[in-house]
XYZ file of C-alpha atoms in Angstrom:
503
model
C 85.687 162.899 51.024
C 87.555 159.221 51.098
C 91.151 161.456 51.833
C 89.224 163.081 54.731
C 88.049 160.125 56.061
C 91.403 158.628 55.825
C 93.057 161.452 57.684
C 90.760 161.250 60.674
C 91.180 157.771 60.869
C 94.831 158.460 61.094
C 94.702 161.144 63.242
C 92.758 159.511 65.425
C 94.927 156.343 65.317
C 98.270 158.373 66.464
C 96.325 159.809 69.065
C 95.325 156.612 70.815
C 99.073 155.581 70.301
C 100.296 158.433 72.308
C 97.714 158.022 74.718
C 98.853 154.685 75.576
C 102.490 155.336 75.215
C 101.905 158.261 78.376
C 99.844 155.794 80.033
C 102.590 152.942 79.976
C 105.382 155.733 80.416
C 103.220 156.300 83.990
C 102.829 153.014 84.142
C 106.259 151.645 84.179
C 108.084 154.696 85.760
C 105.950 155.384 89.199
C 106.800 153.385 92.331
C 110.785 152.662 90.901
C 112.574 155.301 89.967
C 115.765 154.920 87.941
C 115.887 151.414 86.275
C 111.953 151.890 85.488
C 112.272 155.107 84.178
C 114.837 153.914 81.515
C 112.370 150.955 80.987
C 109.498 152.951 80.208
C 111.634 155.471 78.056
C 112.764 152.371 76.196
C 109.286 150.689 75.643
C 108.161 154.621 74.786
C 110.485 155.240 71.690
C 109.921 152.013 70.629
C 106.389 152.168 70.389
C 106.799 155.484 68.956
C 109.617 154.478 65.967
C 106.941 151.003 65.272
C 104.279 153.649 64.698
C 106.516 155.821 62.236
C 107.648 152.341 60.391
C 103.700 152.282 58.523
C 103.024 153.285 55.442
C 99.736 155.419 54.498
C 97.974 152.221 53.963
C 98.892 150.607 57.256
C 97.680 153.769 59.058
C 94.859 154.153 56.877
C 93.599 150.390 58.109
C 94.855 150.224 61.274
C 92.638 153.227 61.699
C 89.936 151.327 59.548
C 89.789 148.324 62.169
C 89.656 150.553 65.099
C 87.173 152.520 64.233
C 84.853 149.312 63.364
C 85.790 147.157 66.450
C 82.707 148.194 68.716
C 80.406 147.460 66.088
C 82.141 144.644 65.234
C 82.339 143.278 68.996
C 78.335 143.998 69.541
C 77.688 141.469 66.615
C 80.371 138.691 67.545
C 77.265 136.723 69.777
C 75.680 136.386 66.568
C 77.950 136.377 63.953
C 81.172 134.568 64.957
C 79.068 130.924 65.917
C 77.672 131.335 61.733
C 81.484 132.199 61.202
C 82.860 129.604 63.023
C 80.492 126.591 62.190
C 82.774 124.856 59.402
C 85.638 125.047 61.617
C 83.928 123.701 64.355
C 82.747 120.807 62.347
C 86.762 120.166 60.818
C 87.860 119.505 64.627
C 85.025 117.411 65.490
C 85.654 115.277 62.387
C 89.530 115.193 62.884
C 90.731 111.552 63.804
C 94.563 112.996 64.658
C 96.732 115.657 64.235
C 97.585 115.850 61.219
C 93.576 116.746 60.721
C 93.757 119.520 63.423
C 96.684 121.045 61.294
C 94.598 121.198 57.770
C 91.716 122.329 60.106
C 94.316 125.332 61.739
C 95.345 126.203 58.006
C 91.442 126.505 56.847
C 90.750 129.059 59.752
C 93.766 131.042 60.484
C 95.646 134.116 59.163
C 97.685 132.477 56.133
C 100.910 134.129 57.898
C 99.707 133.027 61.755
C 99.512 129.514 60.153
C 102.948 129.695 58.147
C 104.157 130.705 61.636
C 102.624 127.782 63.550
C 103.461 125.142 61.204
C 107.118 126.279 59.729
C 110.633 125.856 61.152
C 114.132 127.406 60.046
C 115.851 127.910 57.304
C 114.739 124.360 54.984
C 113.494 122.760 57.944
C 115.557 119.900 58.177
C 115.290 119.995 62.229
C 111.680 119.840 62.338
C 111.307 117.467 59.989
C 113.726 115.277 61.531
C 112.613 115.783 65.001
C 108.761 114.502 63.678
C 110.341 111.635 61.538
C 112.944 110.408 64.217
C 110.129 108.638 65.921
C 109.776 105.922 63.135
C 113.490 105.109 64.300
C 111.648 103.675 67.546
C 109.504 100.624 67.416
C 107.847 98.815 70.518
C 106.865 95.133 71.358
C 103.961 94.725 72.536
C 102.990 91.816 75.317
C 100.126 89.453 75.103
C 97.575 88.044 78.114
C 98.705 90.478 80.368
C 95.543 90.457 81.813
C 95.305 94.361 82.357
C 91.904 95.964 81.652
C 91.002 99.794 81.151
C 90.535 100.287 84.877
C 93.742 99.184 85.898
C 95.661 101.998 84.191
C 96.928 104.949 86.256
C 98.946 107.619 83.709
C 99.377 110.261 86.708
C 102.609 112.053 86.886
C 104.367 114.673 89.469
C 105.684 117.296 86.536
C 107.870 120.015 88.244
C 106.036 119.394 91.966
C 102.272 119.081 90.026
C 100.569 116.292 90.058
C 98.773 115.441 86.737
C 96.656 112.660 85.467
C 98.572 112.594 82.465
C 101.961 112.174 81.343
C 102.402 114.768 79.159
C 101.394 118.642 79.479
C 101.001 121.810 77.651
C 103.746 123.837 76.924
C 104.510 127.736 76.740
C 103.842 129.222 73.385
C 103.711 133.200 73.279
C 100.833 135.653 71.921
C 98.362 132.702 71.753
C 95.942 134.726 70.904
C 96.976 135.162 67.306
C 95.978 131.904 67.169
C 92.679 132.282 67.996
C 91.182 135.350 70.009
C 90.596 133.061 73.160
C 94.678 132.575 73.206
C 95.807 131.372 76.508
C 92.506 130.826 77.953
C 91.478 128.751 75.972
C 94.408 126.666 75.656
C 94.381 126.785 79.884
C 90.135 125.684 80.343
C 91.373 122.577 77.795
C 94.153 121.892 80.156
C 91.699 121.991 83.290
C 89.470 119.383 81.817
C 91.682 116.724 81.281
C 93.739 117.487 84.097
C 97.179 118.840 82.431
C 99.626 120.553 83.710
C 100.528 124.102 81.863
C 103.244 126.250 81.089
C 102.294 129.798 80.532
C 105.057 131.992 78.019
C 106.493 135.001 79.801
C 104.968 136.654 76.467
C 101.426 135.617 77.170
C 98.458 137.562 75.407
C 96.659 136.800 78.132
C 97.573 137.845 82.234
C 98.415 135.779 84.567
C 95.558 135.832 86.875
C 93.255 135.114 83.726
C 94.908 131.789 82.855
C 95.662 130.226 86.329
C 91.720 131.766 87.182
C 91.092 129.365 84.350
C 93.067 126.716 85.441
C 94.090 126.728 89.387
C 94.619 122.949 89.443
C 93.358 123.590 92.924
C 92.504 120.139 93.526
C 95.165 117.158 93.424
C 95.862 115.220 90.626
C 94.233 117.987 88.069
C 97.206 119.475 86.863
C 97.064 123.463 86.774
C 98.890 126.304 85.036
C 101.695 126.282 87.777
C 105.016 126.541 85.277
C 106.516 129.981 84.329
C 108.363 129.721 80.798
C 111.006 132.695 80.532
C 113.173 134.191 78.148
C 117.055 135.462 78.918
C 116.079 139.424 79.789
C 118.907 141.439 80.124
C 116.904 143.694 82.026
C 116.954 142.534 85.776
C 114.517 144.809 87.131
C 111.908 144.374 84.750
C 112.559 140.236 84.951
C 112.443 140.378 89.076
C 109.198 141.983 88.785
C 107.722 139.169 86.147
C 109.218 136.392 89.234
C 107.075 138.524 91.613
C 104.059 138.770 89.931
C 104.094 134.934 88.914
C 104.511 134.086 92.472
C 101.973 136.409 93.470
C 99.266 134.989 90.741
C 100.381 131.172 92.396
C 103.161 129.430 89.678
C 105.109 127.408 91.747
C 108.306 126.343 89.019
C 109.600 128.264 86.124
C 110.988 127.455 82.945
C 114.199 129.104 81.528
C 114.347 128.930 77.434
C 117.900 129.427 76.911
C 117.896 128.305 73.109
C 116.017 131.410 71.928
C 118.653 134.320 72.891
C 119.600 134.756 68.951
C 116.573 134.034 66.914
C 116.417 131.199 64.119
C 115.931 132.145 60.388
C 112.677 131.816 59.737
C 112.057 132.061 55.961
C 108.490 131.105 56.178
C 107.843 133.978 58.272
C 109.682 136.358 55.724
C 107.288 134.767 52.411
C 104.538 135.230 54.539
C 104.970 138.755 56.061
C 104.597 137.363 59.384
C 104.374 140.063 61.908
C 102.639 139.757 65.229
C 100.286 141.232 65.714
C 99.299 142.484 62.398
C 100.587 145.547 60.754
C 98.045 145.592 58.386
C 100.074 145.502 55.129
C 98.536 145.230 51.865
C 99.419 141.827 51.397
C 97.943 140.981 54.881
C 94.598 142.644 54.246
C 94.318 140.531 51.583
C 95.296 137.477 53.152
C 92.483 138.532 56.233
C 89.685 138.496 53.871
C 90.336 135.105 52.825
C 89.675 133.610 56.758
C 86.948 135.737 57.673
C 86.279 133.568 61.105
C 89.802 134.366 61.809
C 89.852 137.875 60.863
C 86.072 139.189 62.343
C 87.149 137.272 65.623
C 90.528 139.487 65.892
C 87.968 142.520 64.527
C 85.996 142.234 67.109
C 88.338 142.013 70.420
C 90.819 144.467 72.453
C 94.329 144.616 70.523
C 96.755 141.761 72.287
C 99.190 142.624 74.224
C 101.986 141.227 76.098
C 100.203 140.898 79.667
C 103.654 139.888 81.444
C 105.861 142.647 80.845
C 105.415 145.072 83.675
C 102.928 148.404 82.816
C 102.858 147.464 78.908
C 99.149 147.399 78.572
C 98.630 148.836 74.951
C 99.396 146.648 71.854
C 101.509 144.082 71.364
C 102.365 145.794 68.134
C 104.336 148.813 69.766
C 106.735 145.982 72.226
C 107.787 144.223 69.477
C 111.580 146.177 68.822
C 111.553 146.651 72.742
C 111.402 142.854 73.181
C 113.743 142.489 71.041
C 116.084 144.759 72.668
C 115.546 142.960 75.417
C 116.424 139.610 74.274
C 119.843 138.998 75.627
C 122.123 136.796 73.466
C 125.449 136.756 76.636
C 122.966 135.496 79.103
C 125.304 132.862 80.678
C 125.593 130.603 83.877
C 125.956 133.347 86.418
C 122.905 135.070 85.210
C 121.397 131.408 85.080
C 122.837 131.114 88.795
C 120.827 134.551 89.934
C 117.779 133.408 87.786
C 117.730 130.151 90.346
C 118.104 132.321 93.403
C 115.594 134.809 92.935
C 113.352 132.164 92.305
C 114.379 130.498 95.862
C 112.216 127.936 97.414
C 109.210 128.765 95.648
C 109.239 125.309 94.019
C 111.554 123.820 90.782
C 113.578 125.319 88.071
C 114.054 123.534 84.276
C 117.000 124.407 81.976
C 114.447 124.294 78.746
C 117.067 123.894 75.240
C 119.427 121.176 76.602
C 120.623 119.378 73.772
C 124.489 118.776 75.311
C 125.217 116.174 78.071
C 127.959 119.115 79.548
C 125.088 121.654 79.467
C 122.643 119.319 81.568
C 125.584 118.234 84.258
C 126.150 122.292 84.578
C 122.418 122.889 84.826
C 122.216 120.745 87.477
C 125.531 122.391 89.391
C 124.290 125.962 88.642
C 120.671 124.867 90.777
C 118.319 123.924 88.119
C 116.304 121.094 89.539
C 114.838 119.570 85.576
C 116.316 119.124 82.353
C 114.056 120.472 79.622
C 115.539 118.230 76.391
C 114.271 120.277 73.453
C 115.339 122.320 70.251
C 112.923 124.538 70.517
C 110.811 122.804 67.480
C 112.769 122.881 65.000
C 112.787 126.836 65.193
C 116.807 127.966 66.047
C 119.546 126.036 64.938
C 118.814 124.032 61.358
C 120.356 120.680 61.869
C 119.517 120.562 65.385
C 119.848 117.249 66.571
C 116.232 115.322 67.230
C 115.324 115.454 70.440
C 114.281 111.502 70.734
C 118.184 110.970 69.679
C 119.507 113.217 72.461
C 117.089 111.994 75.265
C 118.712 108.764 76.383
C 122.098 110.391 76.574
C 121.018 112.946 78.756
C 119.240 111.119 80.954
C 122.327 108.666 81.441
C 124.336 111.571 81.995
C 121.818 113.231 84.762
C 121.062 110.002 86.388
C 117.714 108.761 87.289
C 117.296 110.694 90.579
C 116.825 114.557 88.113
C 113.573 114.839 86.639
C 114.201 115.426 82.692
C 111.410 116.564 80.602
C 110.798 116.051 76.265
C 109.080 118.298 73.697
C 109.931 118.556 69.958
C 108.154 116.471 67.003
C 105.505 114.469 69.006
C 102.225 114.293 66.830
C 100.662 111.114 68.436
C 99.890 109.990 71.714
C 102.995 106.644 70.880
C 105.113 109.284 70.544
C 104.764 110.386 73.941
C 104.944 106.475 75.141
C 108.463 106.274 73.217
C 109.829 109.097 74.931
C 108.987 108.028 78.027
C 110.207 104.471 77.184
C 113.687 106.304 76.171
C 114.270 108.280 79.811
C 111.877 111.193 80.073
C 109.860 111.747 82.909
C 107.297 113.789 80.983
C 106.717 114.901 77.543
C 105.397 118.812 76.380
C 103.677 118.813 73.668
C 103.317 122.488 71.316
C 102.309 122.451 68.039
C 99.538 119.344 68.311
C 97.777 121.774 70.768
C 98.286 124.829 68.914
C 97.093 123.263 65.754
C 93.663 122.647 67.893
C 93.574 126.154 69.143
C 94.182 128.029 65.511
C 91.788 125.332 64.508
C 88.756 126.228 66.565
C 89.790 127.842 69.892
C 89.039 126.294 73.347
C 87.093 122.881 71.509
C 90.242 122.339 69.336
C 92.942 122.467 72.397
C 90.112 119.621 73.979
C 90.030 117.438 70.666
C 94.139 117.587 70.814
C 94.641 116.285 74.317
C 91.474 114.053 73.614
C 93.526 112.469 70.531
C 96.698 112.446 72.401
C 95.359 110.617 75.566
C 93.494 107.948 73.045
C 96.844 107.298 71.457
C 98.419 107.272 75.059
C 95.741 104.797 76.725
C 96.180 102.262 73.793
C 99.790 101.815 73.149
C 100.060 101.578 77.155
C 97.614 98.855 77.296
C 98.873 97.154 74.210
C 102.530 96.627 76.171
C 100.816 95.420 78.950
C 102.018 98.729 81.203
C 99.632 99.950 84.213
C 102.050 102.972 84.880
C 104.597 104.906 83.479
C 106.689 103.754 86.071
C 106.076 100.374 85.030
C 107.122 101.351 81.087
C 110.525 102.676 82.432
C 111.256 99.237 84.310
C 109.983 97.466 80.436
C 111.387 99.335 78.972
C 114.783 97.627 77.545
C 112.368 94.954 76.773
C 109.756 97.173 75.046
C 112.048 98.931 72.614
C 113.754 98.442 69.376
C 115.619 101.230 68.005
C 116.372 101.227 64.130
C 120.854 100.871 64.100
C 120.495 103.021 61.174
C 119.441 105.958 63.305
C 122.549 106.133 65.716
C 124.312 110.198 65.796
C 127.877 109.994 67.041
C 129.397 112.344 68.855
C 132.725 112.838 69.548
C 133.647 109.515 68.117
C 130.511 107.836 70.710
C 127.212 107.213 69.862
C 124.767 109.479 71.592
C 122.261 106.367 72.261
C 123.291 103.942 74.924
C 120.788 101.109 73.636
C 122.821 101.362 70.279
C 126.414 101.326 71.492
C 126.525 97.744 71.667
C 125.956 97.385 67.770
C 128.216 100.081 67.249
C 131.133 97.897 69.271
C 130.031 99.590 72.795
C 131.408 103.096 71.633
């Protein structure tokens, strides 16, 4: 009786995989002939060779969870609030960050959390890029005689103006996280008004997060910034620039640090895949976070909403995204990127970690400098992103808007960065740990933390802008000597080449 069972499941499971792989073969292939054609051939075998990688048990459950998701999805109004109840009182307790991320471990998947939370190899980059702060310490200034009111944190971030300084930035599949993914993480955004960068590998489509977040008003931010990956596919990456301009983005993002993927050992202890394959080891791990696990019971599969006509699971794109990741990418490709994009509004260079790589960016047509190491994720050793800030932003000149992520947990952190040349700070995993942590609520208490942390220190150096903190700022800082990188015989921090006789 069980064996039948368990061959009906998987019957009907390979069914509703070929069903989708002639519906995204239809899909992909009608209106271009030719390039589209090979596309959808592409995405078709490779949804077709990730269904023949499961075993009988991955079939067997994969066919379980299918067959319960209606039922499952009629009792979420009830159930998931009872679920969800002790996470939702973990972010409402948390005082920082560092609570939202033992709040995102109690809830999530344990291999969506390894994900979130690990770097490569030993980690030495993200730890580094978290601890690098201490290196920077601030004076503060006394009977200034600024009061709450007379603060004004609003930025212009790639053409958006913001009320804050620092924004949200692209993460893909979101909704591993937490089943409200993207638009979640985008409503947050809207209340405080943040600017957002949306992953070319969204769970979510476009027109759902900038619906969510327009920033249709001044000064509220809005989900306006593209994030993309180096395609080698051309066609398939022209139509993702047309349907971003179409849903209203207005600047784009190019991650050029993630063409050859880091080593991520975590990932491999934890059996990370995305979305789940629904290995032993992971059905196991599911019934030890059952908010997590009934929430992703009880929804649609994810899928990745920006890549033209793919509309099954995320599961079946995963080898033809990889494929598709395109490790030769170089400047010309960089220099088309820029074009295509025209006059729609700016272009960031997101990776720079070189001085020669931000002059180039600049020459090639990028219009921001994106300082980051991609947390911690590629290259172990990376150099901090705090250390390579100031030397980049000397190189680039004041006049070329230069943006920071990497390692900020704390609203000072932000303040630092700014002190030390940025013009804005993203922030990743201090969002993401509210999201994994209790959806929609969790991104709020995040930027609610950060923007506490942000309001103080600025008021504690006696700073009503954060134009006024760059014109402090040689004043305002002291930089541990210890913490100087050389470079070519140089060090890479101006403020520290004095004590390191002016080299």
């Amino acid at each position: 009786f069980l064996s039948s069972i368990a061959a009906n499941l998987l019957r009907a499971s390979t069914a509703m995989q070929r069903l989708a792989v002639r519906r995204l073969s239809s899909a992909v292939s009608s209106g271009r002939p030719g390039a589209r054609r090979a596309a959808a051939d592409e995405m078709a075998d490779a949804a077709a060779a990730m269904e023949d990688k499961k075993g009988s048990w991955q079939k067997l459950m994969g066919g379980v969870v299918n067959a319960v998701r209606p039922a499952c999805a009629a009792l979420h109004p009830v159930l998931q609030p009872l679920l969800d109840a002790p996470a939702q009182r973990r972010v409402e307790a948390a005082v920082n960050i560092e609570d939202l991320r033992v709040a995102a471990k109690a809830r999530a998947h344990a291999m969506v959390f390894g994900y979130l939370k690990s770097g490569a190899d030993e980690e030495r980059a993200l730890r580094r890029s978290v601890a690098a702060y201490n290196d920077v310490e601030l004076r503060h200034a006394c009977l200034h005689g600024i009061g709450h009111a007379d603060l004004d944190l609003s930025t212009r971030i790639l053409g958006v103006e913001a009320a804050l300084p620092f924004f949200i930035t692209s993460c893909a599949g979101q909704r591993m996280f937490h089943a409200e993914g993207e638009v979640a993480t985008a409503k947050a955004a809207r209340k405080h008004g943040l600017m957002m960068a949306l992953s070319q590998l969204t769970t979510s489509t476009f027109e759902e997060v900038t619906a969510a977040h327009p920033g249709d008003e001044p000064g509220t931010g809005g989900a306006k910034c593209l994030q993309l990956y180096v395609w080698r596919d051309r066609v398939l990456l022209k139509e993702v620039l047309d349907r971003a301009k179409a849903a209203g983005f207005t600047s784009l993002a190019l991650t050029a640090d993630f063409s050859w993927v880091g080593n991520r050992e975590e990932d491999t202890r934890t059996g990370f895949t995305v979305p789940p394959n629904y290995s032993f080891r992971q059905t196991v791990d599911a019934l030890k976070a059952p908010a997590w696990t009934f929430d992703f019971m009880s929804r649609v599969p994810y899928g990745y909403k920006a890549v033209p006509g793919a509309d099954f699971a995320a599961e079946s794109l995963v080898d033809f995204i990889a494929s598709q990741m395109k490790p030769e990418f170089n400047w010309k490709d960089a220099e088309w990127l820029c074009s295509e994009w025209g006059d729609t509004g700016p272009v960031a260079l997101k990776g720079v970690a070189r001085t020669t790589d931000a002059k180039r960016a600049i020459d090639t047509g990028f219009q921001a400098i994106w300082v980051s190491n991609h947390g911690g994720r590629q290259l172990e050793d990376s150099v901090a992103t705090i250390d390579s800030l100031p030397e980049i932003r000397e190189a680039v000149g004041e006049g070329t808007e230069v943006i920071l992520d990497g390692g900020v947990r704390r609203g000072i952190d932000v303040v630092k960065a700014l002190a030390r040349g940025a013009d804005s700070v993203a922030i990743g995993r201090a969002y993401l740990f509210g999201l994994a942590a209790g959806g929609q609520r969790g991104v709020e208490k995040a930027i609610e933390l950060l923007t506490r942390d942000v309001y103080l220190a600025m008021g504690l150096l006696g700073c009503r802008t954060v134009a006024e903190l760059k014109q402090k700022a040689p004043e305002i800082l002291v930089v541990n000597g210890a913490s100087a990188r050389m470079s070519a015989g140089a060090v890479l921090q101006p403020e520290l080449r004095a004590a390191s006789g002016g080299k």
